[in-house]
Coordinates of C-alpha atoms and ligand atoms in Angstrom, one line a residue:
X1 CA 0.0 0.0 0.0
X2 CA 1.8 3.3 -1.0
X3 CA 2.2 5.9 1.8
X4 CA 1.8 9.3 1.4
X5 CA 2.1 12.7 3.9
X6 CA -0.6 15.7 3.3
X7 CA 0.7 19.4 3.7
X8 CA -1.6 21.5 4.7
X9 CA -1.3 24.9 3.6
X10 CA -3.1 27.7 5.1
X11 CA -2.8 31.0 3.2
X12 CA -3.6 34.4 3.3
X13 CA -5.9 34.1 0.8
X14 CA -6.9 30.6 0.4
X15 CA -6.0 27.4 2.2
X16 CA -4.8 24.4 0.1
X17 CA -4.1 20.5 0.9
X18 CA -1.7 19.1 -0.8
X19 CA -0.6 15.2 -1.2
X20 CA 2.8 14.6 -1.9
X21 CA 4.4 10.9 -2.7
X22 CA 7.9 9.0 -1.1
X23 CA 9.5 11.7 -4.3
X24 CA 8.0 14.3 -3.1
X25 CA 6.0 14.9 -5.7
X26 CA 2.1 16.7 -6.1
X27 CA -0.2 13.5 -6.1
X28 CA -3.3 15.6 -5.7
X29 CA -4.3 19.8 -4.6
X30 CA -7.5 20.9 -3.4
X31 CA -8.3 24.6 -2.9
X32 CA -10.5 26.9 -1.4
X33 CA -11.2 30.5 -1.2
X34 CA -12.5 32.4 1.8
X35 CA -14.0 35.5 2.5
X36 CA -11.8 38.8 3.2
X37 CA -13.2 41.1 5.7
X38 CA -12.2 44.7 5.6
X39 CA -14.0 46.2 8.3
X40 CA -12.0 49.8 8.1
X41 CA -9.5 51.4 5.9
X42 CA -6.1 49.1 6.5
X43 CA -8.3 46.4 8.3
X44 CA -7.9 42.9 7.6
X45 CA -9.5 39.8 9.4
X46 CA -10.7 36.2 8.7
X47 CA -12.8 34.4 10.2
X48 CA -11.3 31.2 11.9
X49 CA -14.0 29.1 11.8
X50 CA -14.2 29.4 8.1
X51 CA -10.8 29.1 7.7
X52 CA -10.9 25.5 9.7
X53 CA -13.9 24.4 7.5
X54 CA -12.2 24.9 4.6
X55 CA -9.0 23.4 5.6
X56 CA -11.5 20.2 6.4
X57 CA -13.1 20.5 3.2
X58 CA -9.7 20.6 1.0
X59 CA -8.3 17.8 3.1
X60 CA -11.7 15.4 2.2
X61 CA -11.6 16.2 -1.1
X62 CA -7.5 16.0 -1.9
X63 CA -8.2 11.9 -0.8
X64 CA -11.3 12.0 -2.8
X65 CA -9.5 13.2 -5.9
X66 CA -6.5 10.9 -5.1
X67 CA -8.3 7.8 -4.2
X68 CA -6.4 7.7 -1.0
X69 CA -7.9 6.5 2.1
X70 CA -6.4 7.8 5.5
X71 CA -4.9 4.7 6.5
X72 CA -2.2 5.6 3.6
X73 CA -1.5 9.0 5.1
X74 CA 1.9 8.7 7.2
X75 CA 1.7 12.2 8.5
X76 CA 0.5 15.6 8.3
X77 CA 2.5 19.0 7.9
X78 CA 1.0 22.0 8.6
X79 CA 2.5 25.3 7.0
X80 CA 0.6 28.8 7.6
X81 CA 0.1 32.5 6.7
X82 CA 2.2 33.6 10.1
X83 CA 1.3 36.4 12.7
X84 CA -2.7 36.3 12.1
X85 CA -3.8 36.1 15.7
X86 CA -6.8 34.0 17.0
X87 CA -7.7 34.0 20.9
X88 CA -10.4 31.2 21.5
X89 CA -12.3 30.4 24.5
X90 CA -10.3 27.7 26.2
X91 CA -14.4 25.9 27.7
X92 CA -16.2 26.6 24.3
X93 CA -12.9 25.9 21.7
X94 CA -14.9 29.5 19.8
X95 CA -12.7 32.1 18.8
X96 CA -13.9 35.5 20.9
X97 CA -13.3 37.6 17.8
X98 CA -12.3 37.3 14.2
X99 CA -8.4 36.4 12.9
X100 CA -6.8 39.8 12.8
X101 CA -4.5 39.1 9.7
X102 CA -1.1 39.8 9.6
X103 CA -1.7 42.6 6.9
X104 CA -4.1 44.6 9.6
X105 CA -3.0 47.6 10.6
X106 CA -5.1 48.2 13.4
X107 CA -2.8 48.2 15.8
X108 CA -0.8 50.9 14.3
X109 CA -1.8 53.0 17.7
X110 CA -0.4 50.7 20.5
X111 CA 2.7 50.5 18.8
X112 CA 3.5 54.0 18.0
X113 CA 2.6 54.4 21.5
X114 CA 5.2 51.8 22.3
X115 CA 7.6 53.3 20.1
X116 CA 7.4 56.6 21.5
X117 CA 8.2 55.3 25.2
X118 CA 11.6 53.5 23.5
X119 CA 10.9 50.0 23.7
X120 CA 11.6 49.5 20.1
X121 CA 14.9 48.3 20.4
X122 CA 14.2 45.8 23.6
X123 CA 11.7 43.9 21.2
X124 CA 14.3 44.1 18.5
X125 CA 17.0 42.6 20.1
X126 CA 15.1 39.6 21.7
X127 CA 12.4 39.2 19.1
X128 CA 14.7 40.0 15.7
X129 CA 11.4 42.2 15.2
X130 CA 10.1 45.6 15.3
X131 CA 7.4 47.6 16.7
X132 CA 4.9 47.4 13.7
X133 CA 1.3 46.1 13.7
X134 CA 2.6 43.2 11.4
X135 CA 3.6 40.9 14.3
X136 CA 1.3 38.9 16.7
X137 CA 1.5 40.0 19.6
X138 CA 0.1 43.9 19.4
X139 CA -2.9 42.1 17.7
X140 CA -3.5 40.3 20.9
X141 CA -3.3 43.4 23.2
X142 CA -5.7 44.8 21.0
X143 CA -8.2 41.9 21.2
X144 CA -8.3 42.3 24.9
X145 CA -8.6 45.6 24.8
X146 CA -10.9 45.6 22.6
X147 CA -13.3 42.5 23.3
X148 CA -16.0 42.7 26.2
X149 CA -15.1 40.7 29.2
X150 CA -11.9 39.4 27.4
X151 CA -9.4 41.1 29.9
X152 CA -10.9 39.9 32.5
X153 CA -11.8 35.8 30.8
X154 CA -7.6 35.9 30.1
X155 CA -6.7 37.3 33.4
X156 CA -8.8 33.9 34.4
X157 CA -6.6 31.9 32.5
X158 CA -9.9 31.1 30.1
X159 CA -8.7 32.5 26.9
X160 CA -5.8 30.9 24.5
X161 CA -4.1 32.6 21.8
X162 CA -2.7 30.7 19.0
X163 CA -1.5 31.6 15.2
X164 CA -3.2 29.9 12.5
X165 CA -1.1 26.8 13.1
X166 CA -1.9 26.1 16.8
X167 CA -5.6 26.8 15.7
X168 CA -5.5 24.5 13.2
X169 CA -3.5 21.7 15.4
X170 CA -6.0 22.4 18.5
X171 CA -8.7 21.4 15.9
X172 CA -7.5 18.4 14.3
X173 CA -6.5 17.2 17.5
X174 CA -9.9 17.7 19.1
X175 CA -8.8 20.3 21.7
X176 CA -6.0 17.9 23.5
X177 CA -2.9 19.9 22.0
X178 CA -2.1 23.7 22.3
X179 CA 1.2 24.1 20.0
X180 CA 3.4 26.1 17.9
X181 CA 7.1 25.6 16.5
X182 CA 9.5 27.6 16.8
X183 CA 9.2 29.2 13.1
X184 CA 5.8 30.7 14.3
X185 CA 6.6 31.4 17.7
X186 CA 9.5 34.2 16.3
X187 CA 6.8 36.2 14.8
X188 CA 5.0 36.9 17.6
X189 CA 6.5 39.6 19.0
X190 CA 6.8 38.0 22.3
X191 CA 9.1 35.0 21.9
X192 CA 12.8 35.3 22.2
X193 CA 14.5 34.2 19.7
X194 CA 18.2 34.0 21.5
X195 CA 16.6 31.8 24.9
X196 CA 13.9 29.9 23.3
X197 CA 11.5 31.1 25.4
X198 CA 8.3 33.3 25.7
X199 CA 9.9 36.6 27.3
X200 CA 8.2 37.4 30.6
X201 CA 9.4 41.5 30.1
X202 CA 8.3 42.0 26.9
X203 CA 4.5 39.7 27.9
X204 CA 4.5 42.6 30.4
X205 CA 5.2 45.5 28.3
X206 CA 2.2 44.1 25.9
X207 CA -0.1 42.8 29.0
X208 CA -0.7 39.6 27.6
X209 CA -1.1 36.9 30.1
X210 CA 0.9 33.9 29.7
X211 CA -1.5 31.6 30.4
X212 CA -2.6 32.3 26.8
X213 CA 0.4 31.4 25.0
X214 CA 0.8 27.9 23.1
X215 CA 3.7 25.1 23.9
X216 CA 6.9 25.9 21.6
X217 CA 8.1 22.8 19.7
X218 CA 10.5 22.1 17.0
X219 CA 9.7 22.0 13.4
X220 CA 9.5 18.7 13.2
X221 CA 7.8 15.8 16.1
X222 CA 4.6 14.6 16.7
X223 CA 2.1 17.0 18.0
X224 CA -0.7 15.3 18.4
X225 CA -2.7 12.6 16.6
X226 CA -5.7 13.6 14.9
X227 CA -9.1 12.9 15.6
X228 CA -11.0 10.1 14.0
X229 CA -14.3 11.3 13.2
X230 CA -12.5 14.2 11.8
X231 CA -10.2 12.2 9.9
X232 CA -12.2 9.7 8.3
X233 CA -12.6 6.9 11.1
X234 CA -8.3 7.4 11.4
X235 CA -6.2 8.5 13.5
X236 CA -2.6 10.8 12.1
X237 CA 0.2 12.2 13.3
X238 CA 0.3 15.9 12.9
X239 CA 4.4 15.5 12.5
X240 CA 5.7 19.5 11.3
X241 CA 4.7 22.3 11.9
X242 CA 6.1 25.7 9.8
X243 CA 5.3 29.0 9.1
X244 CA 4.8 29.5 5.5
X245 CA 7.8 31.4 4.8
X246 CA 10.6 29.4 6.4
X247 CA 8.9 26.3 5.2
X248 CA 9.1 27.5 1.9
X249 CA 13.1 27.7 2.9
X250 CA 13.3 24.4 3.7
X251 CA 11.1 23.2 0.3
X252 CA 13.8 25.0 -1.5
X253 CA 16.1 22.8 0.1
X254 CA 18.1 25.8 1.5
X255 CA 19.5 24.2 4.2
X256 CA 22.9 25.7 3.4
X257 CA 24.0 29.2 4.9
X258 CA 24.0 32.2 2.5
X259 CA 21.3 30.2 0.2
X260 CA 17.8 32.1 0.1
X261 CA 14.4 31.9 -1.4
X262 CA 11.2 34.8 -2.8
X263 CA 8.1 33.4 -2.0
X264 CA 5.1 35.3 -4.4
X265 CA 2.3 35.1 -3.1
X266 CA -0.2 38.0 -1.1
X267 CA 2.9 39.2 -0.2
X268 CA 6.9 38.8 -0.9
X269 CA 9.2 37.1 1.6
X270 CA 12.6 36.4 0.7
X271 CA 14.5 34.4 3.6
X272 CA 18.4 33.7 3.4
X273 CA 19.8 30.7 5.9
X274 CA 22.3 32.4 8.5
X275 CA 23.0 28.7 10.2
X276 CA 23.1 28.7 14.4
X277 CA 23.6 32.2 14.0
X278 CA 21.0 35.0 14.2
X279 CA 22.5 37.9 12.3
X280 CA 20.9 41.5 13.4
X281 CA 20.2 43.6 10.7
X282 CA 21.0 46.6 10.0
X283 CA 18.9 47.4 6.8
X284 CA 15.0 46.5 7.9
X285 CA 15.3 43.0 7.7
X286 CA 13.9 41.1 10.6
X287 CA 15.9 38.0 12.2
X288 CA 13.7 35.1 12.7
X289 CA 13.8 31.6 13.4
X290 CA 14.2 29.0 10.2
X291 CA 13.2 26.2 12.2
X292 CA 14.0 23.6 14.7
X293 CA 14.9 20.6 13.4
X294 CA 16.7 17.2 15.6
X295 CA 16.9 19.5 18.7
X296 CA 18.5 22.5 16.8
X297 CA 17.2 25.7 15.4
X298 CA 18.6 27.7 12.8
X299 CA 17.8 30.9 12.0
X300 CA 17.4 33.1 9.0
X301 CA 17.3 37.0 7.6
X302 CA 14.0 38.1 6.0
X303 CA 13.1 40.9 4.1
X304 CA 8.9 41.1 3.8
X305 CA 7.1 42.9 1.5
X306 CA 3.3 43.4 2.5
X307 CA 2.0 43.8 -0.9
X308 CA 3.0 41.4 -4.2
X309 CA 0.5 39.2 -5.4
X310 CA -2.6 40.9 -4.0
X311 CA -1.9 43.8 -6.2
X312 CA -2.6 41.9 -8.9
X313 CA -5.4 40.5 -7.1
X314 CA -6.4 45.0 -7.0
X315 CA -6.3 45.2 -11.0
X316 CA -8.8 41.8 -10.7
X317 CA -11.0 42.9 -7.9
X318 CA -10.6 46.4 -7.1
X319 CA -10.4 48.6 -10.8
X320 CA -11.6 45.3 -12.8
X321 CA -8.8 46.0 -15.3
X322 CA -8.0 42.9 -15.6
X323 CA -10.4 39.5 -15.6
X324 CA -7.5 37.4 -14.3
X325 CA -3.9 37.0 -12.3
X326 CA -2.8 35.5 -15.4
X327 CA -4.0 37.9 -17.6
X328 CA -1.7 40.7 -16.2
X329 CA 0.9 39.1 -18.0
X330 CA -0.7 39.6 -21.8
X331 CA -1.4 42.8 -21.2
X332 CA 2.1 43.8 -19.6
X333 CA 3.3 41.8 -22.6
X334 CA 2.3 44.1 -25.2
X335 CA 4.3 46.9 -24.5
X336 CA 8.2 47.0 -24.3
X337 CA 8.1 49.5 -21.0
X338 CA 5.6 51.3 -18.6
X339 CA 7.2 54.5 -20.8
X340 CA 8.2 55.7 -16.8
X341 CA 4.7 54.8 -15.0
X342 CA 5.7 53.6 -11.3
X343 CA 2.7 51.8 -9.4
X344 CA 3.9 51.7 -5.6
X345 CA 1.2 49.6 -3.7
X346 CA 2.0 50.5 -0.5
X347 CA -2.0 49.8 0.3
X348 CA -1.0 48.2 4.1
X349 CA 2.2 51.1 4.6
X350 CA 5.7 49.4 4.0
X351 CA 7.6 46.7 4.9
X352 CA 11.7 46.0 4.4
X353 CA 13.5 48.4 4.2
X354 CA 11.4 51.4 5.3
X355 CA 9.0 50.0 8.2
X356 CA 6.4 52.9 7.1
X357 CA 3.2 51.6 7.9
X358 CA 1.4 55.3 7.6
X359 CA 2.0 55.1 3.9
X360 CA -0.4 54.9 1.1
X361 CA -0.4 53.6 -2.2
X362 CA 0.6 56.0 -5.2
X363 CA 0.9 56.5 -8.9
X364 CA 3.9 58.1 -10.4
X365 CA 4.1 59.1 -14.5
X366 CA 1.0 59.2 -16.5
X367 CA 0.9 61.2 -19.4
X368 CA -2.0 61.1 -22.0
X369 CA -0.5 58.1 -23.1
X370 CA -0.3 55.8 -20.6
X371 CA -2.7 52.8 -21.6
X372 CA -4.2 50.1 -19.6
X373 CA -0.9 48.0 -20.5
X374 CA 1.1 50.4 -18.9
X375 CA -0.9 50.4 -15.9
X376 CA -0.9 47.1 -15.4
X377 CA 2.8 46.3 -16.4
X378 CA 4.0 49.0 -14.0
X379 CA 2.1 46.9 -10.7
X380 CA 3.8 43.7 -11.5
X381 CA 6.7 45.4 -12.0
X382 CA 6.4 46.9 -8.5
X383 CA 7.0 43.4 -6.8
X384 CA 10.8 43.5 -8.7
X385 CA 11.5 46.4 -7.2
X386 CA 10.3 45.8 -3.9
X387 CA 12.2 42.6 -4.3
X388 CA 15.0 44.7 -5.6
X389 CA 14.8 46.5 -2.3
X390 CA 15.0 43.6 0.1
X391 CA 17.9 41.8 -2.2
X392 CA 20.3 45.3 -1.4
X393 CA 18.9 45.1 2.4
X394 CA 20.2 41.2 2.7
X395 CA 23.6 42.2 0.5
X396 CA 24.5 44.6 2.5
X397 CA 23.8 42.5 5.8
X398 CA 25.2 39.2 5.1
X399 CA 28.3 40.4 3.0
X400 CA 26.9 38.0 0.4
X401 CA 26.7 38.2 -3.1
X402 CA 24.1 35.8 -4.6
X403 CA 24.9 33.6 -7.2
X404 CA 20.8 32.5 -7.9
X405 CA 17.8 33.3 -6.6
X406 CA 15.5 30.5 -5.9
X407 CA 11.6 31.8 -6.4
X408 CA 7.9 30.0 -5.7
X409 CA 4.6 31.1 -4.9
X410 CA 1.6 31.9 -6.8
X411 CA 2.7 34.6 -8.7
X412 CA 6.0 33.3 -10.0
X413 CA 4.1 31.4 -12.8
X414 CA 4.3 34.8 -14.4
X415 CA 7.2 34.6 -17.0
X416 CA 7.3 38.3 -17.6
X417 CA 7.5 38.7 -14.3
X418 CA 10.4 36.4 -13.4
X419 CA 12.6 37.9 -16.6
X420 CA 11.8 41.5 -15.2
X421 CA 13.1 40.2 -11.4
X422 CA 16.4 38.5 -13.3
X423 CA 16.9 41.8 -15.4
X424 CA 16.6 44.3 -11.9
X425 CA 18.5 42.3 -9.9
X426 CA 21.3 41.0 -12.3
X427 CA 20.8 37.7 -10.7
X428 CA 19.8 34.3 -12.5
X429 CA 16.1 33.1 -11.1
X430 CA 15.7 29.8 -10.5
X431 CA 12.2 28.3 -10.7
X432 CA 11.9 24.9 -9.5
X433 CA 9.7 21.9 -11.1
X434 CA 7.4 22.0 -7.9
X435 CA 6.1 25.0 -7.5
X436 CA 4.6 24.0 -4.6
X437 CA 7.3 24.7 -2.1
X438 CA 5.7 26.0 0.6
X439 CA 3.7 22.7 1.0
X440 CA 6.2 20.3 0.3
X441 CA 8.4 22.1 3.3
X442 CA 6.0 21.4 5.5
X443 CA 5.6 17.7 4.1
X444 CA 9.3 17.1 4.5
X445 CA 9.6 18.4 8.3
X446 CA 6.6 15.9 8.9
X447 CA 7.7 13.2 6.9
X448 CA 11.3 13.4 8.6
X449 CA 9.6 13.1 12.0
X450 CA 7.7 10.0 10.9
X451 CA 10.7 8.3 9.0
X452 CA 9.3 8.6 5.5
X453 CA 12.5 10.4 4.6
X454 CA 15.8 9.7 6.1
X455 CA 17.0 13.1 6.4
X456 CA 17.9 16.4 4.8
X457 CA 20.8 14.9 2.5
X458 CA 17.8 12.8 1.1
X459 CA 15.4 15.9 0.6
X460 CA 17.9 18.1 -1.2
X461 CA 18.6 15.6 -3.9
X462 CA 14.8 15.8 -5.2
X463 CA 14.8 19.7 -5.8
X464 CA 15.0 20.3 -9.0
X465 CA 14.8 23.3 -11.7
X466 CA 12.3 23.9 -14.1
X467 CA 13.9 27.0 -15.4
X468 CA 16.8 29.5 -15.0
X469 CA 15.9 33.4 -16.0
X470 CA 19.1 35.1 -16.7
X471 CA 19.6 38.9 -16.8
X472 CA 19.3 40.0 -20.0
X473 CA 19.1 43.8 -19.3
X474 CA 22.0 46.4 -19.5
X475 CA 23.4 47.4 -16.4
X476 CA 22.5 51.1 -16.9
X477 CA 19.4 51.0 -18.1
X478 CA 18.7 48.7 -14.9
X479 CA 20.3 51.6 -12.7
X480 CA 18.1 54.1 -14.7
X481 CA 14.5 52.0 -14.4
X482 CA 15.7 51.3 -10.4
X483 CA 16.1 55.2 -9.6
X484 CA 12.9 55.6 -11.0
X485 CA 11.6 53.0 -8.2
X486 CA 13.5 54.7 -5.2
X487 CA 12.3 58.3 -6.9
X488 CA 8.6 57.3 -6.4
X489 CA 9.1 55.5 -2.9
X490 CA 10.2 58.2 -1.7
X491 CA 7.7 60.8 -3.4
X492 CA 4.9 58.3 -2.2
X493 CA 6.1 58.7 1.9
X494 CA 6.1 62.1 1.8
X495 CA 1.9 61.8 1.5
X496 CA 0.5 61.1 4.8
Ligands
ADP1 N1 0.1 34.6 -13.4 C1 0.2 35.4 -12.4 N2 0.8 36.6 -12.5 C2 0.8 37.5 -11.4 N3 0.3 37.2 -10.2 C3 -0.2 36.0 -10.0 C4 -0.4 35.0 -11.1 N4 -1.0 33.9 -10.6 C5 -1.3 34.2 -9.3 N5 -0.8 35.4 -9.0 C6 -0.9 36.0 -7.6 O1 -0.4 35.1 -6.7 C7 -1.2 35.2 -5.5 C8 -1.5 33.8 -5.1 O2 -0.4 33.1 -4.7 P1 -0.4 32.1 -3.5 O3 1.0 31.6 -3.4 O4 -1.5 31.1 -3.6 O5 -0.7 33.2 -2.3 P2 -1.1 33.0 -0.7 O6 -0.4 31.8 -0.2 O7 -0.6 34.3 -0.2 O8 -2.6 32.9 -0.6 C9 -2.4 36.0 -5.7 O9 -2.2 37.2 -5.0 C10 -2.4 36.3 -7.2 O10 -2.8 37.6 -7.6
G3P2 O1 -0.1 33.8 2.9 P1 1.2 34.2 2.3 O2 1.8 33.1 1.5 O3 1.1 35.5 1.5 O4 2.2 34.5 3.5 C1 1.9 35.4 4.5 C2 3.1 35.5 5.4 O5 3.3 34.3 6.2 C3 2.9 36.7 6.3 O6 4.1 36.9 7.1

């Protein structure tokens, strides 16, 4: 009977399951959408209840579509859009408010009001982070804040806070295991990332109980088994655990220091392997934990861009320029340039390098002729720059030049796209045969803790390239079209 382990991959904007075979290859995907609430400008939340239905849904259906039963399942890897906060009722298992996503920027207040008493650089040097409403643990403060009776429920010990990974574990598991990894817990704004442990100072500083907070494990070990009924009468291992980002990393098989990855998809993350070491940054990028993996961690440098992907998912949904993701690259295709239009999405502020989360989104160039084409070749271009951006930030950091870039995620289907990265950066792109890295991560650190693979020697032998982008462009005229870039981010913060 062939053996199998299903990722499950729990996105921003979808969540996917995803079975992958002893080569670590896509068997069968299943996919669905759910709903995006944007309660106030820069707001962004999820419901977590829908999000767990669908994650149940895609898992019945991926064995549906594979003819799998759940006996042939080995083990189950869980990978997730990091920092979205959920705080549940520890009697009922219901959350007490929606997901606040990790894009929300309601929190904006509480940390420029953290800021401006000077704790920025405390959190920075045990957390790798910074003050901005992109990390966890803000969001939490502001759910008790916020939330009737919450304070008092989590001053109780009632209340439990978990990312989207311990939410979905304490599901599948039927309530019995309250768990993170490490990968998740280093986004929160309230783990340190040096002593491996939740920081008592800093819990104090955001008034978050600890009583809340999840179990920190490595990457990779058995959680939990799941529950039968909800597994099809069968009981599984939930064997890894990853936040999408860094198990993207270790789907690239980056396991090497100095190699990184660009994940496309809502957003842009590009992670570089620093070994044992945490390196601090002095350019806006964030230190975080790759993973723990056979009683080690290892931690890497990220640069993260808030908007990539969802601005094309803006030309679909928002001006209804365009019908489909896909379809941004025919238009872009048909003309040579954006003849000096610059899109800058900063719709949710800015990420690496700036850390401006009070800026907006702007529009640099038109003329009376600036077409549709333009338009819509100047946003993709916008996640090159960005990416452009973060690539400098990690040079300058690490001292190292790279000699590829690997790339996944959604968007990186996109051809145009991937030319136009190789051409700004002056770096070869590698795209690798499964695209699917995220998910495969994920299935490797649970398939390693269930012996299905014998270690990472094994894993890295099955990447392989689909395709290698080369920079075709001249050096000046990249310098020229990258001035442009750093011309209109800078134009664009000086609106607030
Ligand atoms: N051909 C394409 N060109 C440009 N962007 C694309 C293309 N296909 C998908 N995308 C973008 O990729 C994103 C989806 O990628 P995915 O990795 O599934 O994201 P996530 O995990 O964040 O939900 C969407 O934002 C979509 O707009
Ligand atoms: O859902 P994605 O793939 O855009 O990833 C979101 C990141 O984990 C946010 O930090």
């Amino acid at each position: 009977m062939e053996k199998f382990i299903l990722s499950l991959d729990q996105g921003t904007t979808s969540s996917r399951a995803i079975l992958f075979n002893h080569k670590g290859e896509i068997v069968a995907t299943a996919q669905r959408e759910f709903e995006q609430f944007f309660p106030k400008p820069g707001w962004v939340e999820h419901d977590a209840n829908e999000i767990w239905t669908s994650v149940l849904a895609c898992m019945a259906e991926v064995l549906r579509k594979a003819d799998v039963t759940a006996e042939q399942v080995v083990g189950i890897g869980i990978t997730n859009q990091r920092e979205t906060a959920v705080v549940w009722d520890k009697n009922t298992g219901k959350p007490i408010y929606k997901a606040i996503v990790w894009q929300s920027r309601q929190t904006e207040e509480i940390c420029r009001d953290l800021r401006d008493k000077g704790y920025n650089e405390l959190f920075n040097e045990r957390t790798g982070l910074l003050l901005d409403p992109y990390f966890s643990g803000t969001k939490v403060k502001w759910i008790l804040d916020n939330v009737e009776g919450a304070r008092e429920k989590a001053d109780n010990g009632e209340l439990l806070f978990g990312t989207i990974d311990t939410w979905l574990v304490y599901k599948l598991s039927g309530g019995k295991a309250h768990v993170t990894d490490y990968s998740n817990a280093s986004r929160t704004l309230m783990f340190n990332i040096y002593d491996l442990k939740w920081d008592e100072e800093l819990l104090d500083i955001l008034t978050v109980p600890k009583s809340m907070l999840p179990e920190v494990r490595q990457s990779s070990e058995i959680y939990a088994n799941t529950i039968d009924y909800h597994f099809f009468g069968f009981e599984v291992p939930i064997a890894g655990i990853a936040g999408d980002q860094q198990a993207a990393l270790f789907g690239q098989a980056c396991y090497d220091k100095g190699m990184a990855k660009n994940t496309y998809g809502t957003g842009c993350f590009m992670l570089m392997n620093t070994g044992a070491e945490g390196v601090k940054s002095k350019h806006g990028l964030l230190t975080t934990l790759a993973w723990g993996v056979d009683g080690k961690v290892e931690y890497a440098l990220e640069g993260s861009i808030f908007v990539a992907g969802s601005a094309i998912q803006w030309l679909r949904d928002g001006l209804r320029i365009i019908d489909n993701a896909p379809e941004s690259e025919d238009y872009a295709a048909k003309v040579d340039s954006t003849e000096g239009v610059y899109v800058v999405p900063a719709f949710v502020g800015l990420g690496t390098p700036y850390w401006d989360s009070e800026a907006r989104g702007a529009v640099f160039g038109l003329t009376r002729g600036t077409s549709k084409e333009h338009f819509v070749r100047a946003t993709l271009e916008s996640l090159a720059y960005q990416t452009k951006d973060v690539l400098d930030a990690m040079v300058a950091d690490s001292g190292i030049n790279l000699k590829s870039l690997r790339v996944d995620g959604g968007a990186v289907k996109n051809n145009l796209l991937m030319q136009f990265q190789s051409d700004i950066l002056g770096v070869p792109v590698d795209r690798p045969v499964v695209n699917e890295t995220t998910a495969l991560g994920a299935a490797y650190l649970a398939g390693l803790a269930v012996g299905f693979w014998s270690g990472k020697e094994e894993i890295a032998k099955q990447w392989q390239n689909e395709k290698t982008f080369a920079p075709e462009l001249e050096e000046t005229k990249r310098d020229e079209l990258y001035n442009g870039w750093k011309k209109a981010v800078a134009a664009t913060r000086t609106f607030k």
